[in-house]
mmCIF file of C-alpha atoms and ligand atoms in Angstrom:
data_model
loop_
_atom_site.group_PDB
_atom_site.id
_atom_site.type_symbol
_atom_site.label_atom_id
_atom_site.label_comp_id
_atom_site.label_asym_id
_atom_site.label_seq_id
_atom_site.Cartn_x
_atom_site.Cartn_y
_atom_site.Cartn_z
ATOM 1 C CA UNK O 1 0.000 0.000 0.000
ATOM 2 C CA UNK O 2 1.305 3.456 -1.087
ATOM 3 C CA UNK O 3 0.283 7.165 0.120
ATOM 4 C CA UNK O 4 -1.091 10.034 -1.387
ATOM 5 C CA UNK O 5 0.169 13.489 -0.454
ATOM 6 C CA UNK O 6 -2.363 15.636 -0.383
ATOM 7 C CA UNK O 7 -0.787 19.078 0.883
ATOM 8 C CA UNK O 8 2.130 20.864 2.018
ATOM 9 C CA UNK O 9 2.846 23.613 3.827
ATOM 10 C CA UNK O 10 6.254 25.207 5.495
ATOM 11 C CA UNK O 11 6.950 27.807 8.120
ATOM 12 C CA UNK O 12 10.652 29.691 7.968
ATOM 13 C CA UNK O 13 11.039 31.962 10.898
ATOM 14 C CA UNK O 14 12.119 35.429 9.260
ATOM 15 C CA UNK O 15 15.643 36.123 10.875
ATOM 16 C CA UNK O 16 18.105 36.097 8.511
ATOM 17 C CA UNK O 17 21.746 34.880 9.658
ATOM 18 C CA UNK O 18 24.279 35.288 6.965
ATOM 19 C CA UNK O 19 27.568 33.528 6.419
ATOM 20 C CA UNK O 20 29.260 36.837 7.314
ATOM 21 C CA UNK O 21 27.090 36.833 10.419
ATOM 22 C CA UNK O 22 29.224 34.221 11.849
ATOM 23 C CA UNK O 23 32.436 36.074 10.886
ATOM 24 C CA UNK O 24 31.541 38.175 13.825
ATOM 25 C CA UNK O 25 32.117 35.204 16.732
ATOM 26 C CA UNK O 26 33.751 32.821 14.952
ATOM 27 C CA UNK O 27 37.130 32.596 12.874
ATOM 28 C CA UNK O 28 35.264 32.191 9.220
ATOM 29 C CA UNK O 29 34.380 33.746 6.125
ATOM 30 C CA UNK O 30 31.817 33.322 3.505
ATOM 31 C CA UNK O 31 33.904 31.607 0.910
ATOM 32 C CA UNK O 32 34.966 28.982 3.318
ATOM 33 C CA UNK O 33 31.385 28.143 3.881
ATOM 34 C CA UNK O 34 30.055 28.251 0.634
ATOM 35 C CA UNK O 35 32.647 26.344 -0.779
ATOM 36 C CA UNK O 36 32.706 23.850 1.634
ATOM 37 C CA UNK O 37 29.012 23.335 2.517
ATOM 38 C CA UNK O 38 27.208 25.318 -0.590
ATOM 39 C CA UNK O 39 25.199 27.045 2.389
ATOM 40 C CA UNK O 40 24.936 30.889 1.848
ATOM 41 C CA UNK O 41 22.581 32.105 4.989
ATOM 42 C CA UNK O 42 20.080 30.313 7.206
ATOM 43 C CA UNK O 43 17.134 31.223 9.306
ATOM 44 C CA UNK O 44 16.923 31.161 12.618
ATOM 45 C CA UNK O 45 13.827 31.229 15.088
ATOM 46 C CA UNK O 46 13.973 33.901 17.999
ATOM 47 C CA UNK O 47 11.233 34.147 20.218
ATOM 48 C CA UNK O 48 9.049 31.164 17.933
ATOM 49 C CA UNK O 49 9.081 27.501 19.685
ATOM 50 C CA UNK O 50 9.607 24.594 17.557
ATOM 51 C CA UNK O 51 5.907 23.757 17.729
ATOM 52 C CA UNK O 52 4.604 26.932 16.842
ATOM 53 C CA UNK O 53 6.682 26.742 13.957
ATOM 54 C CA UNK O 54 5.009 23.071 13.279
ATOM 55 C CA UNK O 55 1.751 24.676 13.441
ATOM 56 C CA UNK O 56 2.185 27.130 10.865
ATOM 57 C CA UNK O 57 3.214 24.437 8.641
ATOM 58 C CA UNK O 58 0.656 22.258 9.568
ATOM 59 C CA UNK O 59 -2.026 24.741 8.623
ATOM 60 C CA UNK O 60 -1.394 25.721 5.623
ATOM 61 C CA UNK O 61 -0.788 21.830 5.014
ATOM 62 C CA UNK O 62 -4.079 20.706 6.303
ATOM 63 C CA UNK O 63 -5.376 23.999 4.311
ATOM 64 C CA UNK O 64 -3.946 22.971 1.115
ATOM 65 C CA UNK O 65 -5.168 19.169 1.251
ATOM 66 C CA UNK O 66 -8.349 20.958 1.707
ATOM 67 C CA UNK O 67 -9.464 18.131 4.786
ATOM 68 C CA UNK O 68 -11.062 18.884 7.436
ATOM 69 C CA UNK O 69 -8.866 18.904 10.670
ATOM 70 C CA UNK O 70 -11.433 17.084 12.946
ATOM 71 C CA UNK O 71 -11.213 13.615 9.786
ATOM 72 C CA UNK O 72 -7.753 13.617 10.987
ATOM 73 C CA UNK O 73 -6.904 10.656 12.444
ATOM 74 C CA UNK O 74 -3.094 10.420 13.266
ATOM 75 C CA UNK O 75 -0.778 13.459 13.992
ATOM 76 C CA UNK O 76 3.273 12.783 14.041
ATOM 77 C CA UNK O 77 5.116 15.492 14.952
ATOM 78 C CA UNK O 78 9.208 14.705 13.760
ATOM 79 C CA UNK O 79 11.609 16.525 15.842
ATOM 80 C CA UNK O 80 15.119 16.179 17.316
ATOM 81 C CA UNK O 81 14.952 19.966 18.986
ATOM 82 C CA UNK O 82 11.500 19.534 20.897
ATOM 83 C CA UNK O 83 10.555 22.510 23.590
ATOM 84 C CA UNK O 84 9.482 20.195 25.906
ATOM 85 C CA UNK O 85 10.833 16.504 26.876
ATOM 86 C CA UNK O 86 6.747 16.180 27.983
ATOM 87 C CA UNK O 87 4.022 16.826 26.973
ATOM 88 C CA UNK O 88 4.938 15.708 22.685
ATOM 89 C CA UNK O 89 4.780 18.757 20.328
ATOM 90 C CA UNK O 90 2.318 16.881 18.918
ATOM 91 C CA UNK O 91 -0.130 16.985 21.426
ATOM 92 C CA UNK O 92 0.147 20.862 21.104
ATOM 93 C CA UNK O 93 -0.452 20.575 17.268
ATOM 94 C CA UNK O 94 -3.441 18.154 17.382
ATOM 95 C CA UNK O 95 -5.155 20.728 19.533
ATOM 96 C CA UNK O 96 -3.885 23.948 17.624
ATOM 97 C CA UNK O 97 -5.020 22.712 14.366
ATOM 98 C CA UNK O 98 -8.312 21.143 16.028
ATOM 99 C CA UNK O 99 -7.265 18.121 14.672
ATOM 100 C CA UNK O 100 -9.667 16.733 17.725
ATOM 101 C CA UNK O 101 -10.057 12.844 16.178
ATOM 102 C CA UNK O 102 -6.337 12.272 16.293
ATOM 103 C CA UNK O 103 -3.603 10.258 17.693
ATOM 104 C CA UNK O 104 -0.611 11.774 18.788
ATOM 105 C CA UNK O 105 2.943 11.293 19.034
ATOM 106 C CA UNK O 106 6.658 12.843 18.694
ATOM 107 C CA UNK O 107 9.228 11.028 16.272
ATOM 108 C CA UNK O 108 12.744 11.920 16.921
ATOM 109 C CA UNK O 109 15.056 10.163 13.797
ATOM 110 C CA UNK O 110 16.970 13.351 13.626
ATOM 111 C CA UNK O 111 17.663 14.163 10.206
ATOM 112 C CA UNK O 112 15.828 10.916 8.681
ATOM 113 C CA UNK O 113 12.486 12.118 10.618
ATOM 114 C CA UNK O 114 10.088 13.178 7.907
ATOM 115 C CA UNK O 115 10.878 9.547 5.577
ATOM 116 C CA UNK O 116 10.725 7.526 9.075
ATOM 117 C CA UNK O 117 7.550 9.372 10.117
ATOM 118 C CA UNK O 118 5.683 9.160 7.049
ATOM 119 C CA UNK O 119 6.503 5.243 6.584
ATOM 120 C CA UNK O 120 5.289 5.110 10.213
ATOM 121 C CA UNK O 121 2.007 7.078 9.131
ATOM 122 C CA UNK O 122 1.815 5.120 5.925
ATOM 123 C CA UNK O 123 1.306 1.723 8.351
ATOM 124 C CA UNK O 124 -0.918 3.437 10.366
ATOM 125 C CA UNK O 125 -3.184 3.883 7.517
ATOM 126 C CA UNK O 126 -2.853 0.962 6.196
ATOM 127 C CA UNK O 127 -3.746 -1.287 9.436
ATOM 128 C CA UNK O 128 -6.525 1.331 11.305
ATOM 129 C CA UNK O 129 -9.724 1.662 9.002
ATOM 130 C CA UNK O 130 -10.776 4.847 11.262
ATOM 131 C CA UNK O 131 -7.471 7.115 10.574
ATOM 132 C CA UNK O 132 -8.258 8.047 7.062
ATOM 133 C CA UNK O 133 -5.447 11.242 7.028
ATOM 134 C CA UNK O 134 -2.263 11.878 8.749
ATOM 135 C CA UNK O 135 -0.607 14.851 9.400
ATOM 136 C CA UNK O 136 3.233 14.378 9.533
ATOM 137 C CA UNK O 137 4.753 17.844 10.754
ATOM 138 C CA UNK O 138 8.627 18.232 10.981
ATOM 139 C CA UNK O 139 10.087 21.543 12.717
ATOM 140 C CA UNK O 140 13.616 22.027 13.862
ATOM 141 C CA UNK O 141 14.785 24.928 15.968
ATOM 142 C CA UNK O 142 18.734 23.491 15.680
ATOM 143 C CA UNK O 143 19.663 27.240 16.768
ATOM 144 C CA UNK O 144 18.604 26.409 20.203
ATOM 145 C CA UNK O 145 21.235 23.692 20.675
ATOM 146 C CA UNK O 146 24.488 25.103 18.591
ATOM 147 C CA UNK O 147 27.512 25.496 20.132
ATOM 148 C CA UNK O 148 28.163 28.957 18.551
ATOM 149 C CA UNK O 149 31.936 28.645 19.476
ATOM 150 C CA UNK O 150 31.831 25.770 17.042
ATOM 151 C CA UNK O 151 33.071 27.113 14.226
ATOM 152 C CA UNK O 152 33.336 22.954 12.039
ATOM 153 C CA UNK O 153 29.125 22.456 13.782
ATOM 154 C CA UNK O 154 27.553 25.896 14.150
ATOM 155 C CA UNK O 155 27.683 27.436 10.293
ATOM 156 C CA UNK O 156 25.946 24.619 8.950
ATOM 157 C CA UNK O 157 22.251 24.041 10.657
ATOM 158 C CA UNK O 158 19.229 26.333 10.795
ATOM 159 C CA UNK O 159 15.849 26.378 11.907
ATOM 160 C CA UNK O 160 11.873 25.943 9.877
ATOM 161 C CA UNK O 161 9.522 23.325 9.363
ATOM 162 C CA UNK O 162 6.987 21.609 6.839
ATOM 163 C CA UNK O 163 4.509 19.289 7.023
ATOM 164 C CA UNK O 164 2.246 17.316 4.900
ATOM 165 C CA UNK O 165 -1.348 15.575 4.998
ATOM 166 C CA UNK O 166 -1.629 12.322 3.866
ATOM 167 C CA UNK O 167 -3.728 9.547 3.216
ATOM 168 C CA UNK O 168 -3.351 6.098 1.605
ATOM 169 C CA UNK O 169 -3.508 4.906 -2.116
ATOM 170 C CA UNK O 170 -2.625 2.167 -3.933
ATOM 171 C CA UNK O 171 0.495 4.603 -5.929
ATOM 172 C CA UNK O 172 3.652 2.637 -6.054
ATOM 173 C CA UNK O 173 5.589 2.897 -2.845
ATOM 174 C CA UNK O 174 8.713 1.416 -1.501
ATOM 175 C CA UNK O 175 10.518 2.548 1.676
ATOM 176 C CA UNK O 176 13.955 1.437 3.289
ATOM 177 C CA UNK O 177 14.179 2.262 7.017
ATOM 178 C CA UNK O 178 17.875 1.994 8.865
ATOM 179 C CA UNK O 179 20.291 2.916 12.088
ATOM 180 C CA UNK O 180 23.467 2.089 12.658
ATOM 181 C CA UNK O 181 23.823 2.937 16.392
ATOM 182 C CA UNK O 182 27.753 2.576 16.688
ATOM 183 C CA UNK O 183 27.745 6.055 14.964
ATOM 184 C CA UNK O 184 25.382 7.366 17.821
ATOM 185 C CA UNK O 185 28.483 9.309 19.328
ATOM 186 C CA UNK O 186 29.295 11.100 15.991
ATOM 187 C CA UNK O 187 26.437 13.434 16.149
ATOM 188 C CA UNK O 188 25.049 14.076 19.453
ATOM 189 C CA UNK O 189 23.332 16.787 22.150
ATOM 190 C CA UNK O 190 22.682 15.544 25.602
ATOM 191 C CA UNK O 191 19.339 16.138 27.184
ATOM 192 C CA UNK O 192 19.321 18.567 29.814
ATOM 193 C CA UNK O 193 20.900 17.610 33.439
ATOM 194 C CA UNK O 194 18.749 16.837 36.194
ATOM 195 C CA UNK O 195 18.032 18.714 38.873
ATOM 196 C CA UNK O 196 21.477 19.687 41.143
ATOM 197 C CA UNK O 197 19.659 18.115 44.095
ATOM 198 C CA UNK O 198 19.223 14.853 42.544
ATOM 199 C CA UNK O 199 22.634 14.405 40.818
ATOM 200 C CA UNK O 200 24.453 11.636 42.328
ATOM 201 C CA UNK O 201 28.412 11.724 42.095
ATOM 202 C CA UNK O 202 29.287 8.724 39.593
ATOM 203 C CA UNK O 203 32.495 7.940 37.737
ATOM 204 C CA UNK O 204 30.387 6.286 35.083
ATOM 205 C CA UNK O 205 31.749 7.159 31.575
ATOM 206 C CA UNK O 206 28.936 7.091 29.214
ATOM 207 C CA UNK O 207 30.820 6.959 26.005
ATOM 208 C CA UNK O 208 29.659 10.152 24.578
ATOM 209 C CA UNK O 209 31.848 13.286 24.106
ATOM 210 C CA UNK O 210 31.731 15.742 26.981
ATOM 211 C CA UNK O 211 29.425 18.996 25.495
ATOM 212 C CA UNK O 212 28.061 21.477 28.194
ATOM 213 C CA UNK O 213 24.679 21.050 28.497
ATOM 214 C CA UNK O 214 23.050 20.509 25.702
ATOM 215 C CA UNK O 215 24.915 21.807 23.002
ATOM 216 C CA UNK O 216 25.371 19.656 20.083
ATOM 217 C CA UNK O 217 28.233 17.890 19.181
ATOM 218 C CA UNK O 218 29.405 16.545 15.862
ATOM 219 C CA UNK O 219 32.707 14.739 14.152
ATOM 220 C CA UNK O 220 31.591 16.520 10.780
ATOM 221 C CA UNK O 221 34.238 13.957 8.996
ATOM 222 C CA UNK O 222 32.849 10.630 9.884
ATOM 223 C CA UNK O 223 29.561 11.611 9.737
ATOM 224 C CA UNK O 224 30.471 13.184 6.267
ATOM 225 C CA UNK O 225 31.561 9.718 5.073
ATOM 226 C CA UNK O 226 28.772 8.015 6.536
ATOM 227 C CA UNK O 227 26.762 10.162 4.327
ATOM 228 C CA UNK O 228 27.841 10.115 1.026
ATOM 229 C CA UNK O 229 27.822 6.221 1.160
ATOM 230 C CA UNK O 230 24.616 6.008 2.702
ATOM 231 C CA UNK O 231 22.799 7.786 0.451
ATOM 232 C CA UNK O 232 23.018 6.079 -2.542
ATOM 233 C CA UNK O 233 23.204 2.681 -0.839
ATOM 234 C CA UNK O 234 19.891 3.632 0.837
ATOM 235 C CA UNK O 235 18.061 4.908 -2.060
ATOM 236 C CA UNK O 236 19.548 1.804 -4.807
ATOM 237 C CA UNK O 237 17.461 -0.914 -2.089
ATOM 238 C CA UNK O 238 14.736 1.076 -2.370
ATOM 239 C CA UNK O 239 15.043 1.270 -5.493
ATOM 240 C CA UNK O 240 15.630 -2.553 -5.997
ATOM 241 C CA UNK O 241 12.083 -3.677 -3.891
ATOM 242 C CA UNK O 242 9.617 -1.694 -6.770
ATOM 243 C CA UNK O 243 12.545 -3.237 -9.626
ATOM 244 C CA UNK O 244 13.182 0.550 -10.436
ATOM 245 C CA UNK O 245 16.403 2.281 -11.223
ATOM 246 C CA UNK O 246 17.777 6.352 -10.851
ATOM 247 C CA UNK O 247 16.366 6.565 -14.569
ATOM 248 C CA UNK O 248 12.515 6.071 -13.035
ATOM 249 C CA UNK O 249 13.230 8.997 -10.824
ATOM 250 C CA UNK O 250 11.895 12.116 -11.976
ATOM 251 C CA UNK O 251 13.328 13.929 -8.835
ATOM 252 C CA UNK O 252 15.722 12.955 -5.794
ATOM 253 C CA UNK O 253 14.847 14.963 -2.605
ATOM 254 C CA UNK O 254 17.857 14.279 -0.337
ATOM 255 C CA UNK O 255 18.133 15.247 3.247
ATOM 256 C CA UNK O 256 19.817 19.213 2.683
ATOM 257 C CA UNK O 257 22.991 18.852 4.772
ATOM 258 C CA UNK O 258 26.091 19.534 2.200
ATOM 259 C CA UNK O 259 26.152 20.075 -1.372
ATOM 260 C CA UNK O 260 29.059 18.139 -1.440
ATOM 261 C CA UNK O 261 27.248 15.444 0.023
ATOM 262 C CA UNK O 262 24.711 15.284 -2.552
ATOM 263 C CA UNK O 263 26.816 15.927 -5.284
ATOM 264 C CA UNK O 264 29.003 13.033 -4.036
ATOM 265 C CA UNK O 265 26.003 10.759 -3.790
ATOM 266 C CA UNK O 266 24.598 11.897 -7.663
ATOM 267 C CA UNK O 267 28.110 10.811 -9.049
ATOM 268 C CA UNK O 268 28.200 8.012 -7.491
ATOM 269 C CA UNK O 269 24.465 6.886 -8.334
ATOM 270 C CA UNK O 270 25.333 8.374 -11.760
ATOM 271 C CA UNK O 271 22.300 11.221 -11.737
ATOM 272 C CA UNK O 272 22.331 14.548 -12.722
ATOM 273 C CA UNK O 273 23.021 17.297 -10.495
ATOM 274 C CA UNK O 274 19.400 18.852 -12.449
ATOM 275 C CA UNK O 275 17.506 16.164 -10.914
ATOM 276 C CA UNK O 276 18.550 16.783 -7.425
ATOM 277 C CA UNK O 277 16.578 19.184 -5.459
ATOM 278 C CA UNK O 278 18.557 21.449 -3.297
ATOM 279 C CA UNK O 279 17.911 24.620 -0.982
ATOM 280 C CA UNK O 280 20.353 24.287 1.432
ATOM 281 C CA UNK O 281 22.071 27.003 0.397
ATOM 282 C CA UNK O 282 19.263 29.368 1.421
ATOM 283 C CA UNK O 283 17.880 26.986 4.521
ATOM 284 C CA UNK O 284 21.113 25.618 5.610
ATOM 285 C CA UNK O 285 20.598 21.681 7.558
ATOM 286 C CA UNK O 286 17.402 22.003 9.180
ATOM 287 C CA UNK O 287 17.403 18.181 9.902
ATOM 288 C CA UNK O 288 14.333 16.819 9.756
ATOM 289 C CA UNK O 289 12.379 19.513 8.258
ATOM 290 C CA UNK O 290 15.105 20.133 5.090
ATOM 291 C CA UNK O 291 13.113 17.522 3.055
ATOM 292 C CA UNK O 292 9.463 18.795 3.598
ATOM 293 C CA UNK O 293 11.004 21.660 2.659
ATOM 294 C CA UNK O 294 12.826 21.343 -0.097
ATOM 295 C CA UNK O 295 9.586 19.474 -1.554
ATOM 296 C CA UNK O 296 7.178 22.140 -0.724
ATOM 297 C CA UNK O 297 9.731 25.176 -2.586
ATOM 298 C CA UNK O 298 9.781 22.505 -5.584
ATOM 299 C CA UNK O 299 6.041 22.396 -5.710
ATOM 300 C CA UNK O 300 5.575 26.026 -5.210
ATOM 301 C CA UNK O 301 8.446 26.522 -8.132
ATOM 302 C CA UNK O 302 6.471 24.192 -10.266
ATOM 303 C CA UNK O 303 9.099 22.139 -10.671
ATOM 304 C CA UNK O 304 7.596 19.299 -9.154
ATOM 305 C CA UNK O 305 4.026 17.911 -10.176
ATOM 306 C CA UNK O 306 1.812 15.637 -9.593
ATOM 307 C CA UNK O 307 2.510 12.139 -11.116
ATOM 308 C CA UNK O 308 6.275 12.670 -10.889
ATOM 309 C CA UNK O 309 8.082 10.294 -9.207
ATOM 310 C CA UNK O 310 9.992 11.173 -6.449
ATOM 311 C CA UNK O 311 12.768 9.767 -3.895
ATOM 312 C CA UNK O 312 13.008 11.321 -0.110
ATOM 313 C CA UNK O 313 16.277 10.153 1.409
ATOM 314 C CA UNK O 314 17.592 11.194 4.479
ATOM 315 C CA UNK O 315 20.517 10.292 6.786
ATOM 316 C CA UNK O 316 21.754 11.679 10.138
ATOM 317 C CA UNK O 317 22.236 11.309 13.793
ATOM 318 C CA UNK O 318 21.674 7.821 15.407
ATOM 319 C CA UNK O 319 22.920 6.963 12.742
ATOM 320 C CA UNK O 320 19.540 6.840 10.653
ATOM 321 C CA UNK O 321 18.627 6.685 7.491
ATOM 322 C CA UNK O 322 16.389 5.696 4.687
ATOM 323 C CA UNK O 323 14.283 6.399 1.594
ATOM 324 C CA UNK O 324 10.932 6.630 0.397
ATOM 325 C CA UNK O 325 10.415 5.936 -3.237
ATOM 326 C CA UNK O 326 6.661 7.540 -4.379
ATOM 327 C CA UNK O 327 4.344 8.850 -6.839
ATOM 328 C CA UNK O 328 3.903 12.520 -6.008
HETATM 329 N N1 COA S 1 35.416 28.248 8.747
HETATM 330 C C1 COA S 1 36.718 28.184 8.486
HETATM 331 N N2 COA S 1 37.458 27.093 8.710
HETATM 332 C C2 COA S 1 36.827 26.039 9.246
HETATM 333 C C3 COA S 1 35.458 26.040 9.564
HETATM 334 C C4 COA S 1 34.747 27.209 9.290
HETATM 335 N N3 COA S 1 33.429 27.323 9.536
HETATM 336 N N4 COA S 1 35.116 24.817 10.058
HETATM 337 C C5 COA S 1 36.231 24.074 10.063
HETATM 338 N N5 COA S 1 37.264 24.819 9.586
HETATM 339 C C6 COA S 1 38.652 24.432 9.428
HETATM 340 C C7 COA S 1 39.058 23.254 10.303
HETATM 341 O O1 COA S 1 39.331 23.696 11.610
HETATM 342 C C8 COA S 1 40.257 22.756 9.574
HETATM 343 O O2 COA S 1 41.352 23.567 9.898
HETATM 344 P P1 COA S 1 42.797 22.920 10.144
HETATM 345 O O3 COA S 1 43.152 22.263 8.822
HETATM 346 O O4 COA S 1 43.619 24.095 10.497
HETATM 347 O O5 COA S 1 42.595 21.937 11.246
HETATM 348 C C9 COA S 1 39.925 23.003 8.107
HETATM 349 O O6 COA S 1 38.877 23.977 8.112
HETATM 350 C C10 COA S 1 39.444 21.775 7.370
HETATM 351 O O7 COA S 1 38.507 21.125 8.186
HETATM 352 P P2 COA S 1 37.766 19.852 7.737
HETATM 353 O O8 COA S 1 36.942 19.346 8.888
HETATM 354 O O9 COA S 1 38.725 18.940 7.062
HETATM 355 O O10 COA S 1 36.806 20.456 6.622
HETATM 356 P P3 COA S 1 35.845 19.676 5.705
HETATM 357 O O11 COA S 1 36.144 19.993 4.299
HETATM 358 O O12 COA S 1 35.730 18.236 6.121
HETATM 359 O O13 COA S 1 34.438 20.355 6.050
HETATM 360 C C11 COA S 1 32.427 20.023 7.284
HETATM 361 C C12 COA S 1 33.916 20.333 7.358
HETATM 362 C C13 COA S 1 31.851 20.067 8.697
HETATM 363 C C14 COA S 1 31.767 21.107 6.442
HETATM 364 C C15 COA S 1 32.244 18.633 6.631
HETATM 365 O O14 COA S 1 33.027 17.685 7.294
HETATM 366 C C16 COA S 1 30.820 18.162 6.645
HETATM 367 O O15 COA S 1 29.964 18.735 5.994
HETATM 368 N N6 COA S 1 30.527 17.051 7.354
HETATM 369 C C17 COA S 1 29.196 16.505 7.427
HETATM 370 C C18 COA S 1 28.386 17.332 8.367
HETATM 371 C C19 COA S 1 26.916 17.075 8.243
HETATM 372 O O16 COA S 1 26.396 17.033 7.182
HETATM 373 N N7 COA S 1 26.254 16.952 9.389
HETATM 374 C C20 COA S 1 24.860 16.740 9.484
HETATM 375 C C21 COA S 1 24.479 15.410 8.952
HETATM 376 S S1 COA S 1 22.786 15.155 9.148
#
């Protein structure tokens, strides 16, 4: 069984921050980020919470699809920078979209959220005759965990969201879910301590590099190779299950973290660079919500239309990955 995407919608907080922004705190320049990342300025959010920013998404999604919130039956909220350990950001959205039928619950795949959260939503519909749309929201607020005197982390990740409303079909579908947890280390933020009171002296060494608080941590060199052999690996066994090749693919819509990345991974798969969407270089990494994203600016570009088909693949912290191969 296969999906139908019904709408989109995205929400980019307006604050600008430019690669010559960082020049200010850290030692860089905008040719040594655009070079090596293809990333030319980012948004960040400033007083908006992640969810807030999943809401506007989520309405203009649910607007688009043209459904009524209260047929809803499922809501999953993707996230890896939520406001709140409890209550889920998707509690918040079911109730500030009226979505009042609905299931709730957060997803955290990092970067590989939205394709793990709409295979999850995808089952969902499949198996539960009385959740006849999902809502899949993914918002990021990744400024609200940089280390900003992390000059190799900090340039590269922004903040936004998308979301989409979906609902089953029988449109060809295949879908490739992954993790490799020795990488978990390579990519990490801790959650936040508890309470001084309760802290209990311990000389238990947890494995994970030492960050202050919760600022996140990344070896941008492993998880670099990780990447560019992931992706194409991830997207050819998708590929393989529905017998199709890159040639079926009318657009790739990879996870936005480095155009080297992607142009690493279309070499290797032996695309074009034309076929690849990309708008990291306005957007920066905003993990989970950079392919949501980059689908909604392709729709409203008209560069994507319905009937095209299209591969989501993402990769990032866990390690996680995988693909979705659809009819958009
Ligand atoms: N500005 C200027 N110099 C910088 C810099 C910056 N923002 N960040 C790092 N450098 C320096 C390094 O300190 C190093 O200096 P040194 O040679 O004096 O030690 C030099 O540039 C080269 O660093 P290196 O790490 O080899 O650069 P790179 O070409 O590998 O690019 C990343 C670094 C982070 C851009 C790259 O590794 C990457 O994109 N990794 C994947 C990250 C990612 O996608 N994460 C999210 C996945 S979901």
């Amino acid at each position: 069984m296969g999906i139908n995407i019904l709408g989109m919608g995205k929400y980019l907080p307006e604050q600008k921050f430019t690669n010559d922004d960082f020049a200010r705190f850290v030692e860089t320049n905008d040719e040594w980020i655009r070079t090596r990342t293809g990333i030319a300025e980012r948004r960040m959010a400033g007083w908006e919470p992640t969810w807030y920013m999943g809401k506007q998404a989520a309405l203009q999604a649910i607007e688009k699809a043209g459904v009524s919130p209260d047929k809803i039956g499922l809501v999953i909220f993707c996230t890896a920078t939520a406001d709140f350990h409890t209550p889920s950001m998707a509690s918040i959205v079911q109730y500030e979209t009226g979505a009042v039928n609905a299931s709730a619950f957060d997803l955290n795949a990092a970067c590989t959220g939205f394709v793990y959260a709409v295979d999850t939503a995808r089952r969902f519909l499949e198996t539960d005759s009385e959740c006849r749309y999902a809502l899949v929201v993914a918002a990021e607020s990744l400024s609200h965990f940089l280390d900003f005197s992390d000059r190799g982390s900090c340039i590269l990740f922004g903040d936004g969201a998308a979301a989409a409303v979906i609902e089953k079909s029988d449109k060809l579908y295949s879908s490739v879910l992954g993790s490799d947890g020795s990488g978990a280390g390579l990519l990490c933020a801790r959650a936040l301590q508890t309470a001084p009171e309760v802290a209990v002296e311990s000389d238990f060494e947890d494995g994970f590099p030492d960050k202050p608080l919760h600022k996140l941590y990344q070896n941008g060199k492993e998880v670099y190779k990780f990447a560019v052999s992931i992706l194409p690996k991830s997207f050819k066994k998708a590929a393989e299950k529905v017998g199709m090749t890159k040639e079926d693919i009318d657009w790739f819509i990879p996870h936005q973290a480095n155009v080297r990345i992607i142009e690493t991974a279309a070499k290797k798969l032996g695309a074009p660079m034309d076929k690849f969407i990309v708008t990291l270089d306005k957007y920066g990494n905003t993990s989970s919500a950079s392919i949501p994203i980059a689908m909604c600016e392709a729709i409203d570009s008209g560069k994507l239309k319905k009937g095209q088909k299209i591969a989501l693949i993402g990769f990032g912290a866990g390690l996680t990955y995988g693909s979705i191969i659809t009819e958009f």
